[in-house]
Short mmCIF file of C-alpha atoms (C1' of nucleotides) in Angstrom, two decimals:
data_model
loop_
_atom_site.label_atom_id
_atom_site.label_comp_id
_atom_site.label_asym_id
_atom_site.label_seq_id
_atom_site.Cartn_x
_atom_site.Cartn_y
_atom_site.Cartn_z
CA MET W 1221 15.97 -36.15 19.21
CA PRO W 1222 14.80 -33.85 16.40
CA ARG W 1223 15.93 -30.29 16.58
CA PRO W 1224 12.93 -28.01 17.22
CA VAL W 1225 12.14 -25.55 14.49
CA ASP W 1226 14.30 -22.50 14.78
CA LEU W 1227 11.57 -20.02 15.70
CA GLU W 1228 13.95 -17.12 15.79
CA ARG W 1229 15.19 -17.78 12.29
CA SER W 1230 11.65 -18.24 11.01
CA ALA W 1231 10.58 -14.93 12.54
CA ALA W 1232 13.55 -13.20 10.95
CA ARG W 1233 12.69 -14.62 7.53
CA ARG W 1234 9.08 -13.53 7.86
CA GLU W 1235 10.20 -10.09 8.93
CA ALA W 1236 12.56 -9.80 5.97
CA ILE W 1237 9.74 -10.62 3.59
CA THR W 1238 7.42 -8.12 5.27
CA VAL W 1239 9.96 -5.30 5.16
CA ALA W 1240 10.90 -5.91 1.55
CA ALA W 1241 7.24 -6.16 0.56
CA ALA W 1242 6.29 -2.95 2.36
CA ASP W 1243 8.81 -1.04 0.33
CA LEU W 1244 7.71 -2.55 -2.96
CA PHE W 1245 3.99 -2.24 -2.28
CA ALA W 1246 4.44 1.41 -1.31
CA ARG W 1247 6.42 2.23 -4.43
CA HIS W 1248 4.75 0.10 -7.08
CA GLY W 1249 1.40 -0.84 -5.58
CA PHE W 1250 -0.07 -4.19 -4.62
CA GLU W 1251 -1.05 -5.50 -8.04
CA ASN W 1252 2.14 -4.27 -9.69
CA THR W 1253 4.32 -6.08 -7.19
CA THR W 1254 4.74 -9.77 -7.95
CA ALA W 1255 5.52 -12.47 -5.44
CA THR W 1256 8.78 -12.94 -7.32
CA ASP W 1257 9.68 -9.29 -6.84
CA ILE W 1258 9.18 -9.64 -3.11
CA ALA W 1259 11.20 -12.83 -2.99
CA ARG W 1260 14.09 -11.30 -4.89
CA ALA W 1261 14.12 -8.17 -2.72
CA ALA W 1262 14.14 -10.32 0.40
CA GLY W 1263 16.96 -12.43 -0.97
CA LEU W 1264 15.06 -15.69 -1.39
CA SER W 1265 12.83 -17.45 -3.85
CA SER W 1266 9.24 -17.16 -4.91
CA GLY W 1267 8.22 -20.48 -3.41
CA THR W 1268 9.58 -19.51 -0.02
CA VAL W 1269 7.23 -16.55 0.18
CA PHE W 1270 4.31 -18.96 -0.06
CA TYR W 1271 5.85 -21.15 2.56
CA TYR W 1272 5.73 -18.34 5.11
CA PHE W 1273 2.51 -16.74 3.92
CA THR W 1274 -0.63 -18.36 2.55
CA ASP W 1275 -1.33 -15.49 0.18
CA LYS W 1276 0.08 -12.34 -1.32
CA ARG W 1277 -2.63 -10.61 0.69
CA ALA W 1278 -1.28 -12.14 3.87
CA VAL W 1279 2.09 -10.58 3.13
CA PHE W 1280 0.38 -7.22 2.83
CA ARG W 1281 -1.50 -7.68 6.08
CA SER W 1282 1.67 -8.54 7.95
CA ILE W 1283 2.86 -4.96 7.43
CA PHE W 1284 0.10 -3.66 9.65
CA GLU W 1285 0.05 -6.48 12.15
CA ARG W 1286 3.45 -5.29 13.30
CA ASP W 1287 1.97 -1.92 14.32
CA ILE W 1288 -0.25 -3.16 17.12
CA PRO W 1289 2.28 -3.19 19.97
CA VAL W 1290 3.81 0.10 18.79
CA LEU W 1291 0.48 1.89 18.83
CA ARG W 1292 -0.50 0.44 22.17
CA GLU W 1293 2.70 1.68 23.71
CA LEU W 1294 2.21 5.11 22.16
CA VAL W 1295 -1.27 5.43 23.59
CA ASP W 1296 -0.29 4.13 27.01
CA ARG W 1297 2.43 6.75 27.25
CA ALA W 1298 0.01 9.52 26.27
CA LEU W 1299 -2.60 8.40 28.79
CA ALA W 1300 -0.02 8.63 31.56
CA CYS W 1301 0.42 12.33 30.83
CA ASP W 1302 -1.15 14.95 33.12
CA ASP W 1303 -2.09 17.54 30.50
CA PRO W 1304 -4.66 15.99 28.12
CA VAL W 1305 -4.21 18.49 25.29
CA ALA W 1306 -0.44 18.21 25.46
CA ALA W 1307 -0.84 14.45 25.35
CA VAL W 1308 -2.97 14.68 22.20
CA LEU W 1309 -0.32 16.87 20.59
CA THR W 1310 2.42 14.44 21.55
CA MET W 1311 0.53 11.54 20.01
CA VAL W 1312 -0.09 13.52 16.83
CA ASP W 1313 3.56 14.51 16.70
CA GLU W 1314 4.80 10.98 17.04
CA LEU W 1315 2.34 9.63 14.49
CA ALA W 1316 3.22 12.37 12.04
CA ALA W 1317 6.92 11.72 12.45
CA ASP W 1318 6.42 8.65 10.28
CA ALA W 1319 5.08 10.90 7.54
CA LEU W 1320 8.68 11.89 6.85
CA ASP W 1321 9.29 8.37 5.60
CA PRO W 1322 9.32 8.68 1.80
CA ASN W 1323 7.13 5.60 1.55
CA ALA W 1324 4.55 6.86 4.05
CA SER W 1325 2.10 8.19 1.55
CA GLY W 1326 2.45 5.20 -0.74
CA ILE W 1327 1.73 2.63 1.91
CA LEU W 1328 -1.24 4.54 3.32
CA VAL W 1329 -2.79 4.90 -0.10
CA GLU W 1330 -2.27 1.23 -0.78
CA LEU W 1331 -3.87 0.40 2.56
CA LEU W 1332 -6.92 2.52 1.79
CA ARG W 1333 -7.21 0.75 -1.53
CA GLN W 1334 -6.95 -2.78 -0.25
CA ILE W 1335 -9.06 -2.36 2.85
CA ASP W 1336 -12.33 -2.91 1.01
CA ARG W 1337 -10.98 -5.98 -0.76
CA ASP W 1338 -9.75 -8.01 2.18
CA PRO W 1339 -12.03 -8.51 5.19
CA GLU W 1340 -9.15 -9.90 7.20
CA LEU W 1341 -7.13 -6.76 6.54
CA LEU W 1342 -10.11 -4.68 7.58
CA ARG W 1343 -10.16 -6.57 10.86
CA VAL W 1344 -6.48 -5.87 11.48
CA VAL W 1345 -6.52 -2.15 10.78
CA THR W 1346 -9.85 -1.66 12.50
CA GLY W 1347 -8.10 -2.93 15.60
CA ASN W 1348 -5.17 -0.56 15.05
CA ASP W 1349 -7.51 2.35 14.49
CA ALA W 1350 -9.54 1.52 17.56
CA ILE W 1351 -6.44 1.76 19.72
CA LEU W 1352 -5.76 5.28 18.45
CA LEU W 1353 -9.40 6.31 18.47
CA ASP W 1354 -9.95 5.15 22.02
CA GLY W 1355 -6.79 6.91 23.13
CA PHE W 1356 -7.73 10.23 21.55
CA THR W 1357 -11.31 9.95 22.76
CA THR W 1358 -10.25 9.42 26.37
CA LEU W 1359 -7.83 12.33 26.22
CA ILE W 1360 -10.43 14.64 24.71
CA GLU W 1361 -12.98 13.67 27.36
CA ARG W 1362 -10.42 14.46 30.03
CA GLY W 1363 -9.70 17.75 28.31
CA ILE W 1364 -13.37 18.66 28.33
CA GLU W 1365 -13.66 17.90 32.04
CA ALA W 1366 -10.57 20.00 32.70
CA GLY W 1367 -12.04 22.88 30.70
CA ALA W 1368 -9.18 22.79 28.19
CA VAL W 1369 -11.28 21.46 25.33
CA ASP W 1370 -14.49 22.78 23.79
CA PRO W 1371 -17.34 20.94 25.56
CA GLY W 1372 -19.43 21.39 22.43
CA LEU W 1373 -17.35 18.74 20.71
CA ASP W 1374 -18.38 15.12 20.54
CA ALA W 1375 -15.24 13.44 21.86
CA ARG W 1376 -15.34 10.48 19.52
CA GLU W 1377 -16.08 12.50 16.40
CA ALA W 1378 -13.30 14.92 17.27
CA ALA W 1379 -10.95 11.99 17.79
CA ALA W 1380 -11.83 10.64 14.37
CA TRP W 1381 -11.07 13.99 12.80
CA ILE W 1382 -7.69 14.16 14.47
CA VAL W 1383 -6.87 10.79 12.97
CA HIS W 1384 -8.03 12.12 9.60
CA LEU W 1385 -5.73 15.10 10.00
CA VAL W 1386 -2.77 12.84 10.56
CA ASP W 1387 -3.79 10.82 7.51
CA ALA W 1388 -3.97 14.04 5.51
CA ALA W 1389 -0.43 14.84 6.61
CA TYR W 1390 0.66 11.44 5.31
CA LEU W 1391 -0.99 12.03 1.98
CA GLY W 1392 0.63 15.39 1.46
CA ALA W 1393 3.86 13.86 2.69
CA ASP W 1394 6.82 15.74 1.35
CA PRO W 1395 9.99 14.47 3.00
CA ALA W 1396 11.46 17.95 2.69
CA ARG W 1397 8.68 19.60 4.65
CA ASP W 1398 7.92 18.72 8.26
CA PRO W 1399 4.14 18.65 8.66
CA ARG W 1400 4.20 18.74 12.45
CA PRO W 1401 4.11 22.49 13.09
CA MET W 1402 0.98 22.94 10.99
CA LEU W 1403 -0.60 19.85 12.49
CA ARG W 1404 -0.03 21.21 15.98
CA ARG W 1405 -1.65 24.48 15.00
CA LEU W 1406 -4.64 22.70 13.48
CA VAL W 1407 -5.22 20.37 16.40
CA THR W 1408 -4.67 23.01 19.09
CA ARG W 1409 -7.11 25.42 17.54
CA PHE W 1410 -9.56 22.67 16.66
CA LEU W 1411 -9.88 21.60 20.28
CA ALA W 1412 -9.77 24.99 22.00
CA PRO W 1413 -12.90 26.13 23.85
CA PRO W 1414 -14.76 29.04 22.20
CA THR W 1415 -14.07 31.52 24.99
CA ALA W 1416 -10.33 31.11 25.41
CA ASP W 1417 -7.83 33.07 23.35
CA PRO W 1418 -6.32 30.90 20.67
CA PRO W 1419 -2.71 30.11 21.46
CA THR W 1420 -0.25 32.23 19.53
CA GLY W 1421 1.10 30.34 16.57
CA GLU W 1422 4.69 29.25 17.05
CA GLN W 1423 5.23 28.29 13.45
CA GLY W 1424 6.19 30.41 10.42
CA MET S 291 -20.47 14.52 -50.35
CA PRO S 292 -19.35 12.48 -47.35
CA ARG S 293 -21.10 13.16 -44.08
CA PRO S 294 -18.68 14.73 -41.57
CA VAL S 295 -17.96 12.69 -38.46
CA ASP S 296 -20.70 13.14 -35.92
CA LEU S 297 -18.73 15.01 -33.30
CA GLU S 298 -21.63 15.17 -30.92
CA ARG S 299 -22.12 11.45 -31.02
CA SER S 300 -18.41 10.82 -30.57
CA ALA S 301 -18.30 13.10 -27.54
CA ALA S 302 -21.29 11.30 -26.04
CA ARG S 303 -19.60 7.92 -26.51
CA ARG S 304 -16.40 9.13 -24.92
CA GLU S 305 -18.37 10.56 -22.03
CA ALA S 306 -20.24 7.30 -21.53
CA ILE S 307 -16.96 5.42 -21.33
CA THR S 308 -15.51 7.93 -18.87
CA VAL S 309 -18.52 7.84 -16.57
CA ALA S 310 -18.74 4.06 -16.54
CA ALA S 311 -15.01 3.77 -15.97
CA ALA S 312 -15.01 6.26 -13.09
CA ASP S 313 -17.53 4.14 -11.23
CA LEU S 314 -15.64 0.91 -11.82
CA PHE S 315 -12.22 2.36 -11.03
CA ALA S 316 -13.55 3.84 -7.79
CA ARG S 317 -15.15 0.59 -6.67
CA HIS S 318 -12.68 -2.02 -7.90
CA GLY S 319 -9.47 -0.09 -8.55
CA PHE S 320 -7.54 0.54 -11.74
CA GLU S 321 -5.80 -2.79 -12.16
CA ASN S 322 -8.84 -4.80 -11.13
CA THR S 323 -10.98 -3.13 -13.74
CA THR S 324 -10.52 -4.59 -17.19
CA ALA S 325 -11.07 -2.79 -20.44
CA THR S 326 -13.82 -5.32 -21.11
CA ASP S 327 -15.55 -4.40 -17.84
CA ILE S 328 -15.58 -0.77 -18.86
CA ALA S 329 -16.89 -1.59 -22.31
CA ARG S 330 -19.69 -3.74 -20.95
CA ALA S 331 -20.70 -1.10 -18.41
CA ALA S 332 -20.77 1.54 -21.13
CA GLY S 333 -22.84 -0.71 -23.37
CA LEU S 334 -20.27 -1.32 -26.07
CA SER S 335 -17.39 -3.58 -26.91
CA SER S 336 -13.81 -3.83 -25.79
CA GLY S 337 -12.35 -2.79 -29.12
CA THR S 338 -14.40 0.40 -29.13
CA VAL S 339 -12.79 1.57 -25.91
CA PHE S 340 -9.44 1.46 -27.65
CA TYR S 341 -10.85 3.30 -30.60
CA TYR S 342 -11.73 6.29 -28.42
CA PHE S 343 -8.76 6.03 -26.07
CA THR S 344 -5.21 5.02 -26.81
CA ASP S 345 -4.74 3.38 -23.43
CA LYS S 346 -6.53 2.24 -20.33
CA ARG S 347 -4.58 5.00 -18.59
CA ALA S 348 -6.06 7.54 -21.00
CA VAL S 349 -9.52 6.46 -19.90
CA PHE S 350 -8.51 7.10 -16.31
CA ARG S 351 -7.10 10.51 -17.13
CA SER S 352 -10.28 11.54 -18.87
CA ILE S 353 -12.08 11.45 -15.53
CA PHE S 354 -10.02 14.36 -14.27
CA GLU S 355 -9.79 16.30 -17.50
CA ARG S 356 -13.51 16.98 -17.14
CA ASP S 357 -12.92 18.82 -13.85
CA ILE S 358 -10.98 21.76 -15.24
CA PRO S 359 -13.89 24.02 -16.24
CA VAL S 360 -15.83 23.14 -13.08
CA LEU S 361 -12.96 24.11 -10.81
CA ARG S 362 -12.24 27.26 -12.73
CA GLU S 363 -15.82 28.37 -12.37
CA LEU S 364 -15.78 27.56 -8.66
CA VAL S 365 -12.70 29.66 -8.07
CA ASP S 366 -13.93 32.55 -10.18
CA ARG S 367 -17.09 32.73 -8.16
CA ALA S 368 -15.15 32.71 -4.89
CA LEU S 369 -12.79 35.43 -6.07
CA ALA S 370 -15.76 37.67 -6.82
CA CYS S 371 -16.78 37.54 -3.17
CA ASP S 372 -16.09 40.50 -0.86
CA ASP S 373 -15.28 38.62 2.32
CA PRO S 374 -12.12 36.51 1.72
CA VAL S 375 -12.62 34.14 4.65
CA ALA S 376 -16.25 33.55 3.75
CA ALA S 377 -15.11 32.85 0.20
CA VAL S 378 -12.63 30.24 1.42
CA LEU S 379 -15.36 28.58 3.44
CA THR S 380 -17.70 28.58 0.46
CA MET S 381 -15.07 26.93 -1.71
CA VAL S 382 -14.37 24.32 0.94
CA ASP S 383 -18.07 23.67 1.34
CA GLU S 384 -18.65 23.16 -2.34
CA LEU S 385 -15.62 20.92 -2.73
CA ALA S 386 -16.61 18.87 0.29
CA ALA S 387 -20.12 18.45 -1.03
CA ASP S 388 -18.70 15.90 -3.46
CA ALA S 389 -17.43 13.91 -0.50
CA LEU S 390 -21.01 12.74 -0.01
CA ASP S 391 -20.70 10.79 -3.24
CA PRO S 392 -20.21 7.16 -2.20
CA ASN S 393 -17.43 6.82 -4.77
CA ALA S 394 -15.59 9.94 -3.62
CA SER S 395 -13.08 8.23 -1.42
CA GLY S 396 -12.48 5.43 -3.90
CA ILE S 397 -11.68 7.70 -6.80
CA LEU S 398 -9.42 9.95 -4.73
CA VAL S 399 -7.44 7.01 -3.45
CA GLU S 400 -7.11 5.62 -6.93
CA LEU S 401 -5.92 8.99 -8.18
CA LEU S 402 -3.28 9.21 -5.48
CA ARG S 403 -2.08 5.78 -6.45
CA GLN S 404 -1.86 6.32 -10.17
CA ILE S 405 -0.40 9.79 -10.06
CA ASP S 406 3.16 8.57 -9.67
CA ARG S 407 2.77 6.07 -12.48
CA ASP S 408 1.54 8.27 -15.27
CA PRO S 409 3.37 11.51 -16.00
CA GLU S 410 0.55 12.67 -18.23
CA LEU S 411 -1.94 12.18 -15.39
CA LEU S 412 0.36 14.14 -13.12
CA ARG S 413 0.28 16.98 -15.60
CA VAL S 414 -3.52 17.00 -15.68
CA VAL S 415 -4.12 16.99 -11.95
CA THR S 416 -1.27 19.37 -11.27
CA GLY S 417 -3.19 21.79 -13.43
CA ASN S 418 -6.41 21.12 -11.52
CA ASP S 419 -4.65 21.51 -8.22
CA ALA S 420 -2.99 24.73 -9.30
CA ILE S 421 -6.38 26.26 -10.00
CA LEU S 422 -7.52 25.51 -6.46
CA LEU S 423 -4.21 26.40 -4.88
CA ASP S 424 -3.99 29.73 -6.65
CA GLY S 425 -7.57 30.52 -5.68
CA PHE S 426 -7.04 29.74 -2.01
CA THR S 427 -3.70 31.54 -1.95
CA THR S 428 -5.18 34.74 -3.36
CA LEU S 429 -8.07 34.65 -0.91
CA ILE S 430 -5.75 34.07 2.03
CA GLU S 431 -3.50 36.94 0.94
CA ARG S 432 -6.53 39.18 0.77
CA GLY S 433 -7.60 37.96 4.19
CA ILE S 434 -4.21 38.83 5.62
CA GLU S 435 -4.35 42.33 4.17
CA ALA S 436 -7.83 42.77 5.59
CA GLY S 437 -6.65 41.61 9.01
CA ALA S 438 -9.04 38.64 8.99
CA VAL S 439 -6.32 36.01 8.62
CA ASP S 440 -3.21 35.35 10.71
CA PRO S 441 -0.38 37.28 9.02
CA GLY S 442 2.07 34.74 10.42
CA LEU S 443 0.80 32.20 7.88
CA ASP S 444 2.50 31.59 4.57
CA ALA S 445 -0.42 31.99 2.19
CA ARG S 446 0.60 29.23 -0.18
CA GLU S 447 1.39 26.71 2.55
CA ALA S 448 -1.89 27.47 4.27
CA ALA S 449 -3.69 27.03 0.97
CA ALA S 450 -2.08 23.63 0.50
CA TRP S 451 -3.22 22.57 3.96
CA ILE S 452 -6.78 23.59 3.25
CA VAL S 453 -6.70 21.37 0.20
CA HIS S 454 -5.34 18.60 2.42
CA LEU S 455 -8.23 19.11 4.81
CA VAL S 456 -10.71 18.66 2.02
CA ASP S 457 -8.87 15.51 0.97
CA ALA S 458 -9.09 14.29 4.55
CA ALA S 459 -12.83 14.80 4.41
CA TYR S 460 -12.97 12.70 1.26
CA LEU S 461 -11.01 9.94 2.88
CA GLY S 462 -13.23 9.74 5.93
CA ALA S 463 -16.20 9.99 3.59
CA ASP S 464 -19.26 8.49 5.19
CA PRO S 465 -22.35 9.25 3.14
CA ALA S 466 -24.36 9.32 6.35
CA ARG S 467 -22.24 12.02 7.98
CA ASP S 468 -21.87 15.48 6.49
CA PRO S 469 -18.23 16.55 6.95
CA ARG S 470 -18.87 20.21 6.23
CA PRO S 471 -19.58 21.52 9.73
CA MET S 472 -16.33 20.14 11.08
CA LEU S 473 -14.44 21.33 8.04
CA ARG S 474 -15.77 24.85 8.55
CA ARG S 475 -14.66 24.76 12.15
CA LEU S 476 -11.19 23.54 11.22
CA VAL S 477 -10.64 26.08 8.46
CA THR S 478 -12.08 29.03 10.37
CA ARG S 479 -9.91 28.41 13.40
CA PHE S 480 -6.89 27.53 11.29
CA LEU S 481 -6.92 30.90 9.57
CA ALA S 482 -7.93 33.13 12.49
CA PRO S 483 -5.38 35.71 13.68
CA PRO S 484 -3.85 34.97 17.12
CA THR S 485 -5.38 37.97 18.83
CA ALA S 486 -8.99 37.60 17.79
CA ASP S 487 -11.45 35.50 19.74
CA PRO S 488 -12.07 32.20 18.01
CA PRO S 489 -15.53 32.09 16.51
CA THR S 490 -18.05 30.13 18.54
CA GLY S 491 -18.51 26.65 17.19
CA GLU S 492 -21.86 26.21 15.53
CA GLN S 493 -21.70 22.42 15.31
CA GLY S 494 -22.77 19.79 17.83
"C1'" DG L 80 -17.12 3.09 -36.24
"C1'" DT L 81 -17.97 -1.01 -34.03
"C1'" DC L 82 -17.57 -5.76 -33.39
"C1'" DT L 83 -15.22 -10.55 -32.64
"C1'" DA L 84 -11.32 -13.10 -32.07
"C1'" DT L 85 -6.82 -13.66 -30.72
"C1'" DA L 86 -1.69 -12.95 -30.13
"C1'" DC L 87 1.33 -12.33 -26.64
"C1'" DA L 88 2.69 -11.72 -22.12
"C1'" DC L 89 2.39 -12.17 -17.33
"C1'" DC L 90 1.28 -13.67 -12.63
"C1'" DG L 91 -0.30 -16.36 -8.49
"C1'" DA L 92 0.03 -20.47 -6.48
"C1'" DT L 93 1.45 -25.41 -6.52
"C1'" DA L 94 4.29 -29.64 -7.12
"C1'" DG L 95 8.10 -31.99 -6.32
"C1'" DA L 96 13.28 -32.37 -6.18
"C1'" DC L 97 16.90 -31.63 -2.94
"C1'" DG M 703 12.93 -25.17 4.41
"C1'" DT M 704 14.18 -23.67 0.07
"C1'" DC M 705 14.57 -24.13 -4.61
"C1'" DT M 706 13.08 -24.72 -9.80
"C1'" DA M 707 9.65 -25.57 -13.01
"C1'" DT M 708 5.20 -25.14 -14.39
"C1'" DC M 709 0.01 -24.92 -14.87
"C1'" DG M 710 -4.14 -22.54 -15.18
"C1'" DG M 711 -6.09 -18.30 -15.63
"C1'" DT M 712 -6.39 -13.64 -17.11
"C1'" DG M 713 -5.67 -9.02 -19.42
"C1'" DT M 714 -4.02 -5.49 -22.81
"C1'" DA M 715 -3.99 -4.15 -27.17
"C1'" DT M 716 -4.36 -5.32 -32.02
"C1'" DA M 717 -6.09 -7.28 -36.48
"C1'" DG M 718 -9.42 -7.72 -39.49
"C1'" DA M 719 -14.39 -8.63 -40.70
"C1'" DC M 720 -18.51 -6.04 -41.36
#
DNA sequence: GTCTATACACCGATAGAC
DNA sequence: GTCTATCGGTGTATAGAC
C-alpha cells in the first residue's frame, strides 16, 4: 500500500519557502528577487519552488495568507475586553509591535506595490483588512455608546484611520525607536469626545 | 559662430521625460516601466532618454528634485504666520492636497521602495524631508513657547510624526474622499497641551 | 541631438532525468 | 519530490548613422 504524501513535511517545505521569500522580498523587492534566490535561501532548488507554488506571485501571497488566523485571534481577544477604548489601544499596540521587525517597512511597501497588480493578492489582504476593520469598527461603536468615544465620528471611517496610523508607524519603522507610545497618544486623543479632558500624555 | 545649445529646449525635453516617467512609475512601478515606455510616453525615442539621463534611476530621481523649491516656499510661508498651530495645520493641508492626485499613493510607495536602493536618491529626499522637518520642528517649538502645544512633546519627534500622518493620508488616498478634515483633527489633538480642552471636532 | 539597431545579460517557468 | 538544464522572452545601455 502506497505511503500517503507526507503532509507535514510538505507544509514545512512550503513554510520554509514562504519565510525565506518574505525576507528577500522585504529587503530586495519583488522584481529584484529571483525564484533562484528564494530557492537558495530556503535550501532547495529553483524547480522545487515551482512545485510548491504555481507562480512567483503565489509565493508572495502566501506571506499574507498566514496572517488570517493571527488577526482573527487578535480581534477576538480585543472584543472580549470590557473597556472598548482600552481594547482599541491593545490591538494597536500588538499590531505595532511587529513594526519593530526590521523588515516590517519593506514588506508593507512591497505589499502596497503589488496589490494593484495581483487581483488574487487583493482578495487575500482585503480579507485580512476586513477582519481588522470590523474589529475596530465594533469597538468604536461600543465606545460611542459608552460615551468614551466622540459620537461625531463615523465608526468605520475612524477605524480606517486607525489602521492607517498603524501603517504609518510601519513606514517610519526605526527598530531603535518604539512607535507605540506616540501611537497610543494619537489614537487616544483621536477618539476622545470633545467635552472630556484629554488624558495626560504618559510619554516623553 | 556656432549657435549655443538651446538650454530652454533641453530643459523642456528633460521635463517632459520626468513628467511622463512619474506617471508610469506611479502606475506600473519602477522595474515594470521600461526606458522605452518612458520614451514613447514622452514622444521621443529610447536613446534620447539616455542622452538626457545617465540612468533609469536618474530619471526617477528627477521627479523629486523638482520638489525642493516648492517645499521651501511652502515652509517659508508657514514660518511667516503668527499662529504656530494654525501654520502647522496649513502646511499639513497643503501637503495633503496632493493626496487627491490619483497617482499620489503610487509614487510615494515607489519612492519608499527605491530609497534604500539608490544612495543618491536618499540624498535628494533626505534634503526634501529635512526642509519639512525643520519647518514643523520650528513651528512646534514656537507653539510650546506660546503655550499652545504640549511641552511634554519632543519637537523633532512630533514633527516626524506629523510627516508620517501626511504619508498615511497619501497611502489611504481615495480621490473621492478628502483626507484633510481627519488630518486636521488628528494633528490638532496630537499637539494640544494636556490641560486645555480639546477643540470641538468640526468634521462629520 | 535624436534615431535605429543591437550586444549582452538575466529571469520565469518548464521538461525530463533520477 | 527534487534536481539540472534550458527555452523563450525581455530590458538596459550603447554604438553608430543621420
